Amino acid sequence: MMMITIASVIVFILAVAATRTLALRPTGMQNFIEWVMDFVKNIINSTMDWQTGGRFLTLGMTLLMYIFVANMLGLPFAVVIDHELWWKSPTADPVITLTLAVMVVGLTHYYGIKMKGAGEYARDYIRPMKFLFPIKIIEEFANTLTLGLRLYGNIFAGEILLGLLAGLATSGYADGFMGGIFGTLGAIIPMLAWQAFSIFVGSIQAFIFVMLTMVYMAHKVSHDH
């Protein structure tokens, strides 16, 4: 809960700082938030027409910024108190990622009914053939699981390896100062390399989550799907 709150506060501060003083010629933080907006617009336009998908711009920006920040929180360091991990990425917890996935899939059903009507929405489950109905029900559960577990698996694995490298850097001191020094020097380059790779993975996972959100949304609200 603490890490969820911290991630939310960081995103809120970024959003407020980027939109406090808007100008026709954007600079600084306004450039950043406009880049995020254009990036999410391109994601939406690649999945559905803008007239249909424009209403999901705020949802996409919120998910992208929140998931990216959440993915990054556990990279610089971890805080362990009384053998309990207090500081880590919220998205390294399956409860958080699956909750996000359930929320997103629930929103797709809500907007599907709202924009197409209950009857038209229900008929999509038996198109083009009625025997596909059980498969489409299974697909809904599969989409939810894969959306949440993909994000969790990538971030959790990255933090586990960072923890192992940190252990390599510090465990040698129990056997002697020189052994600890060699362990630290040997772990520095792999640690830096993996942190850089984890930043890349965290960014890609935030993009994939938003992209799949818009794909699932398009399947529910667009008449051509």
mmCIF file of C-alpha atoms in Angstrom:
data_model
loop_
_atom_site.group_PDB
_atom_site.id
_atom_site.type_symbol
_atom_site.label_atom_id
_atom_site.label_comp_id
_atom_site.label_asym_id
_atom_site.label_seq_id
_atom_site.Cartn_x
_atom_site.Cartn_y
_atom_site.Cartn_z
ATOM 1 C CA MET A 1 0.000 0.000 0.000
ATOM 2 C CA MET A 2 2.873 2.354 0.793
ATOM 3 C CA MET A 3 4.508 1.805 -2.591
ATOM 4 C CA ILE A 4 1.185 2.244 -4.411
ATOM 5 C CA THR A 5 0.716 5.556 -2.616
ATOM 6 C CA ILE A 6 4.258 6.711 -3.402
ATOM 7 C CA ALA A 7 3.854 5.860 -7.105
ATOM 8 C CA SER A 8 0.502 7.671 -7.232
ATOM 9 C CA VAL A 9 1.920 10.778 -5.521
ATOM 10 C CA ILE A 10 4.880 10.901 -7.930
ATOM 11 C CA VAL A 11 2.577 10.673 -10.966
ATOM 12 C CA PHE A 12 0.276 13.330 -9.500
ATOM 13 C CA ILE A 13 3.189 15.705 -8.871
ATOM 14 C CA LEU A 14 4.518 15.153 -12.406
ATOM 15 C CA ALA A 15 1.096 15.828 -13.930
ATOM 16 C CA VAL A 16 0.525 18.996 -11.871
ATOM 17 C CA ALA A 17 4.052 20.308 -12.514
ATOM 18 C CA ALA A 18 3.689 19.720 -16.262
ATOM 19 C CA THR A 19 0.341 21.525 -16.550
ATOM 20 C CA ARG A 20 0.614 24.401 -14.056
ATOM 21 C CA THR A 21 1.719 27.021 -16.596
ATOM 22 C CA LEU A 22 0.616 26.110 -20.107
ATOM 23 C CA ALA A 23 2.076 28.039 -23.039
ATOM 24 C CA LEU A 24 1.626 28.047 -26.805
ATOM 25 C CA ARG A 25 5.347 27.356 -27.102
ATOM 26 C CA PRO A 26 5.833 24.533 -24.630
ATOM 27 C CA THR A 27 9.066 24.144 -22.713
ATOM 28 C CA GLY A 28 10.363 21.869 -19.984
ATOM 29 C CA MET A 29 7.724 19.727 -18.283
ATOM 30 C CA GLN A 30 4.984 20.806 -20.693
ATOM 31 C CA ASN A 31 7.049 19.328 -23.515
ATOM 32 C CA PHE A 32 7.193 16.068 -21.558
ATOM 33 C CA ILE A 33 3.436 15.826 -20.934
ATOM 34 C CA GLU A 34 2.654 16.733 -24.552
ATOM 35 C CA TRP A 35 5.042 14.008 -25.709
ATOM 36 C CA VAL A 36 3.203 11.512 -23.473
ATOM 37 C CA MET A 37 -0.111 12.708 -24.910
ATOM 38 C CA ASP A 38 1.067 12.325 -28.519
ATOM 39 C CA PHE A 39 2.539 8.912 -27.721
ATOM 40 C CA VAL A 40 -0.753 7.649 -26.271
ATOM 41 C CA LYS A 41 -2.687 9.227 -29.166
ATOM 42 C CA ASN A 42 -0.609 7.187 -31.605
ATOM 43 C CA ILE A 43 -1.325 4.018 -29.612
ATOM 44 C CA ILE A 44 -5.061 4.707 -29.712
ATOM 45 C CA ASN A 45 -5.033 5.595 -33.412
ATOM 46 C CA SER A 46 -3.298 2.310 -34.184
ATOM 47 C CA THR A 47 -6.142 0.330 -32.597
ATOM 48 C CA MET A 48 -9.322 2.306 -33.364
ATOM 49 C CA ASP A 49 -10.532 5.514 -34.978
ATOM 50 C CA TRP A 50 -10.011 8.704 -32.988
ATOM 51 C CA GLN A 51 -13.726 9.532 -32.823
ATOM 52 C CA THR A 52 -14.235 6.310 -30.865
ATOM 53 C CA GLY A 53 -10.939 6.155 -28.991
ATOM 54 C CA GLY A 54 -10.392 9.820 -28.109
ATOM 55 C CA ARG A 55 -12.298 9.428 -24.840
ATOM 56 C CA PHE A 56 -9.658 6.926 -23.641
ATOM 57 C CA LEU A 57 -6.734 9.351 -23.915
ATOM 58 C CA THR A 58 -6.731 10.200 -20.202
ATOM 59 C CA LEU A 59 -6.981 6.528 -19.264
ATOM 60 C CA GLY A 60 -4.015 5.668 -21.485
ATOM 61 C CA MET A 61 -1.864 8.527 -20.160
ATOM 62 C CA THR A 62 -2.646 7.610 -16.549
ATOM 63 C CA LEU A 63 -1.812 3.934 -17.074
ATOM 64 C CA LEU A 64 1.392 4.707 -18.969
ATOM 65 C CA MET A 65 2.745 7.153 -16.397
ATOM 66 C CA TYR A 66 1.665 5.136 -13.357
ATOM 67 C CA ILE A 67 3.010 1.801 -14.582
ATOM 68 C CA PHE A 68 6.288 3.342 -15.744
ATOM 69 C CA VAL A 69 6.872 5.064 -12.391
ATOM 70 C CA ALA A 70 5.837 1.925 -10.495
ATOM 71 C CA ASN A 71 8.247 -0.189 -12.570
ATOM 72 C CA MET A 72 11.137 2.167 -11.838
ATOM 73 C CA LEU A 73 10.708 2.471 -8.054
ATOM 74 C CA GLY A 74 12.462 -0.788 -7.212
ATOM 75 C CA LEU A 75 15.505 -0.236 -9.451
ATOM 76 C CA PRO A 76 17.707 2.179 -7.439
ATOM 77 C CA PHE A 77 17.554 0.309 -4.120
ATOM 78 C CA ALA A 78 15.539 -1.952 -1.842
ATOM 79 C CA VAL A 79 14.762 -1.391 1.841
ATOM 80 C CA VAL A 80 14.554 -4.448 4.095
ATOM 81 C CA ILE A 81 13.488 -4.010 7.729
ATOM 82 C CA ASP A 82 13.300 -7.040 10.047
ATOM 83 C CA HIS A 83 13.539 -9.373 7.029
ATOM 84 C CA GLU A 84 10.558 -7.673 5.353
ATOM 85 C CA LEU A 85 10.894 -5.839 2.048
ATOM 86 C CA TRP A 86 9.495 -2.317 2.476
ATOM 87 C CA TRP A 87 10.680 -0.607 -0.698
ATOM 88 C CA LYS A 88 10.102 -2.260 -4.077
ATOM 89 C CA SER A 89 8.216 -1.767 -7.317
ATOM 90 C CA PRO A 90 4.444 -2.120 -6.741
ATOM 91 C CA THR A 91 4.231 -3.949 -10.057
ATOM 92 C CA ALA A 92 6.543 -6.670 -8.689
ATOM 93 C CA ASP A 93 3.474 -7.871 -6.762
ATOM 94 C CA PRO A 94 0.943 -10.038 -8.672
ATOM 95 C CA VAL A 95 -1.951 -8.637 -6.619
ATOM 96 C CA ILE A 96 -1.260 -5.154 -7.991
ATOM 97 C CA THR A 97 -0.778 -6.153 -11.631
ATOM 98 C CA LEU A 98 -3.795 -8.468 -11.672
ATOM 99 C CA THR A 99 -5.899 -5.743 -10.036
ATOM 100 C CA LEU A 100 -4.867 -3.362 -12.823
ATOM 101 C CA ALA A 101 -5.721 -6.034 -15.393
ATOM 102 C CA VAL A 102 -9.159 -6.704 -13.863
ATOM 103 C CA MET A 103 -9.848 -2.956 -13.772
ATOM 104 C CA VAL A 104 -8.898 -2.566 -17.432
ATOM 105 C CA VAL A 105 -10.910 -5.574 -18.633
ATOM 106 C CA GLY A 106 -13.868 -4.433 -16.513
ATOM 107 C CA LEU A 107 -13.706 -1.009 -18.180
ATOM 108 C CA THR A 108 -13.747 -2.613 -21.633
ATOM 109 C CA HIS A 109 -17.019 -4.395 -20.770
ATOM 110 C CA TYR A 110 -18.493 -1.224 -19.285
ATOM 111 C CA TYR A 111 -17.702 0.904 -22.343
ATOM 112 C CA GLY A 112 -18.731 -1.905 -24.681
ATOM 113 C CA ILE A 113 -22.235 -1.941 -23.180
ATOM 114 C CA LYS A 114 -22.375 1.857 -22.884
ATOM 115 C CA MET A 115 -21.336 2.593 -26.460
ATOM 116 C CA LYS A 116 -22.932 -0.325 -28.345
ATOM 117 C CA GLY A 117 -25.884 -1.211 -26.160
ATOM 118 C CA ALA A 118 -26.377 -4.410 -24.178
ATOM 119 C CA GLY A 119 -27.940 -6.325 -27.073
ATOM 120 C CA GLU A 120 -25.258 -5.529 -29.632
ATOM 121 C CA TYR A 121 -22.541 -6.112 -27.035
ATOM 122 C CA ALA A 122 -23.947 -9.560 -26.173
ATOM 123 C CA ARG A 123 -24.237 -10.551 -29.844
ATOM 124 C CA ASP A 124 -20.478 -10.030 -30.263
ATOM 125 C CA TYR A 125 -19.960 -13.208 -28.210
ATOM 126 C CA ILE A 126 -21.725 -15.356 -30.815
ATOM 127 C CA ARG A 127 -20.191 -13.760 -33.890
ATOM 128 C CA PRO A 128 -19.411 -15.016 -36.446
ATOM 129 C CA MET A 129 -20.632 -18.411 -35.155
ATOM 130 C CA LYS A 130 -22.528 -19.381 -31.999
ATOM 131 C CA PHE A 131 -20.211 -22.252 -31.047
ATOM 132 C CA LEU A 132 -17.431 -19.687 -30.403
ATOM 133 C CA PHE A 133 -19.247 -18.441 -27.277
ATOM 134 C CA PRO A 134 -17.372 -20.696 -24.778
ATOM 135 C CA ILE A 135 -14.050 -19.853 -26.410
ATOM 136 C CA LYS A 136 -14.727 -16.125 -26.121
ATOM 137 C CA ILE A 137 -15.595 -16.508 -22.434
ATOM 138 C CA ILE A 138 -12.310 -18.340 -21.847
ATOM 139 C CA GLU A 139 -10.542 -15.615 -23.823
ATOM 140 C CA GLU A 140 -11.770 -12.946 -21.394
ATOM 141 C CA PHE A 141 -10.188 -14.766 -18.436
ATOM 142 C CA ALA A 142 -7.027 -15.514 -20.418
ATOM 143 C CA ASN A 143 -6.638 -11.861 -21.418
ATOM 144 C CA THR A 144 -6.949 -10.766 -17.797
ATOM 145 C CA LEU A 145 -4.374 -13.281 -16.560
ATOM 146 C CA THR A 146 -1.827 -12.652 -19.298
ATOM 147 C CA LEU A 147 -2.167 -8.864 -19.042
ATOM 148 C CA GLY A 148 -1.431 -8.906 -15.324
ATOM 149 C CA LEU A 149 1.077 -11.745 -15.100
ATOM 150 C CA ARG A 150 3.207 -10.512 -18.020
ATOM 151 C CA LEU A 151 3.834 -7.211 -16.236
ATOM 152 C CA TYR A 152 4.413 -8.901 -12.876
ATOM 153 C CA GLY A 153 6.780 -11.547 -14.232
ATOM 154 C CA ASN A 154 9.081 -9.112 -16.008
ATOM 155 C CA ILE A 155 9.381 -6.648 -13.127
ATOM 156 C CA PHE A 156 9.656 -9.311 -10.411
ATOM 157 C CA ALA A 157 12.373 -11.207 -12.290
ATOM 158 C CA GLY A 158 14.354 -8.003 -12.763
ATOM 159 C CA GLU A 159 14.244 -7.197 -9.052
ATOM 160 C CA ILE A 160 15.235 -10.755 -8.092
ATOM 161 C CA LEU A 161 18.355 -10.569 -10.265
ATOM 162 C CA LEU A 162 19.228 -7.121 -8.906
ATOM 163 C CA GLY A 163 18.912 -8.574 -5.411
ATOM 164 C CA LEU A 164 21.256 -11.438 -6.292
ATOM 165 C CA LEU A 165 23.818 -9.024 -7.720
ATOM 166 C CA ALA A 166 23.565 -6.851 -4.618
ATOM 167 C CA GLY A 167 24.138 -9.956 -2.498
ATOM 168 C CA LEU A 168 27.222 -10.793 -4.558
ATOM 169 C CA ALA A 169 28.556 -7.274 -3.938
ATOM 170 C CA THR A 170 28.180 -7.489 -0.151
ATOM 171 C CA SER A 171 28.410 -11.148 0.881
ATOM 172 C CA GLY A 172 32.179 -11.356 0.432
ATOM 173 C CA TYR A 173 32.873 -9.048 3.378
ATOM 174 C CA ALA A 174 31.926 -11.854 5.776
ATOM 175 C CA ASP A 175 35.069 -13.734 4.668
ATOM 176 C CA GLY A 176 37.416 -10.759 4.673
ATOM 177 C CA PHE A 177 37.841 -7.216 3.461
ATOM 178 C CA MET A 178 39.704 -8.108 0.257
ATOM 179 C CA GLY A 179 37.184 -10.762 -0.664
ATOM 180 C CA GLY A 180 34.419 -8.216 -0.211
ATOM 181 C CA ILE A 181 36.250 -5.682 -2.385
ATOM 182 C CA PHE A 182 36.662 -8.202 -5.228
ATOM 183 C CA GLY A 183 32.985 -9.169 -4.936
ATOM 184 C CA THR A 184 31.901 -5.537 -5.064
ATOM 185 C CA LEU A 185 34.086 -4.747 -8.076
ATOM 186 C CA GLY A 186 32.869 -7.876 -9.857
ATOM 187 C CA ALA A 187 29.229 -6.965 -9.291
ATOM 188 C CA ILE A 188 29.376 -3.277 -10.274
ATOM 189 C CA ILE A 189 29.356 -3.704 -14.069
ATOM 190 C CA PRO A 190 26.659 -6.440 -14.151
ATOM 191 C CA MET A 191 24.574 -4.359 -11.734
ATOM 192 C CA LEU A 192 24.780 -1.219 -13.883
ATOM 193 C CA ALA A 193 24.121 -3.195 -17.064
ATOM 194 C CA TRP A 194 21.095 -4.943 -15.582
ATOM 195 C CA GLN A 195 19.687 -1.699 -14.177
ATOM 196 C CA ALA A 196 19.927 -0.137 -17.641
ATOM 197 C CA PHE A 197 18.238 -3.187 -19.152
ATOM 198 C CA SER A 198 15.552 -3.086 -16.427
ATOM 199 C CA ILE A 199 14.778 0.543 -17.322
ATOM 200 C CA PHE A 200 14.288 -0.590 -20.917
ATOM 201 C CA VAL A 201 12.121 -3.553 -19.859
ATOM 202 C CA GLY A 202 10.065 -1.387 -17.488
ATOM 203 C CA SER A 203 9.416 1.137 -20.262
ATOM 204 C CA ILE A 204 8.462 -1.566 -22.761
ATOM 205 C CA GLN A 205 6.124 -3.236 -20.276
ATOM 206 C CA ALA A 206 4.331 0.053 -19.598
ATOM 207 C CA PHE A 207 3.904 0.513 -23.369
ATOM 208 C CA ILE A 208 2.679 -3.068 -23.872
ATOM 209 C CA PHE A 209 0.142 -2.764 -21.047
ATOM 210 C CA VAL A 210 -1.342 0.410 -22.548
ATOM 211 C CA MET A 211 -1.265 -1.016 -26.068
ATOM 212 C CA LEU A 212 -3.122 -4.184 -25.012
ATOM 213 C CA THR A 213 -5.589 -2.089 -23.017
ATOM 214 C CA MET A 214 -6.489 -0.155 -26.158
ATOM 215 C CA VAL A 215 -6.616 -3.345 -28.249
ATOM 216 C CA TYR A 216 -9.059 -4.948 -25.804
ATOM 217 C CA MET A 217 -11.060 -1.717 -25.666
ATOM 218 C CA ALA A 218 -11.239 -1.538 -29.463
ATOM 219 C CA HIS A 219 -12.563 -5.102 -29.613
ATOM 220 C CA LYS A 220 -15.427 -4.105 -27.329
ATOM 221 C CA VAL A 221 -16.387 -0.643 -28.572
ATOM 222 C CA SER A 222 -15.605 -0.675 -32.314
ATOM 223 C CA HIS A 223 -18.226 -1.961 -34.706
ATOM 224 C CA ASP A 224 -15.610 -3.243 -37.154
ATOM 225 C CA HIS A 225 -14.113 -5.762 -34.695
#
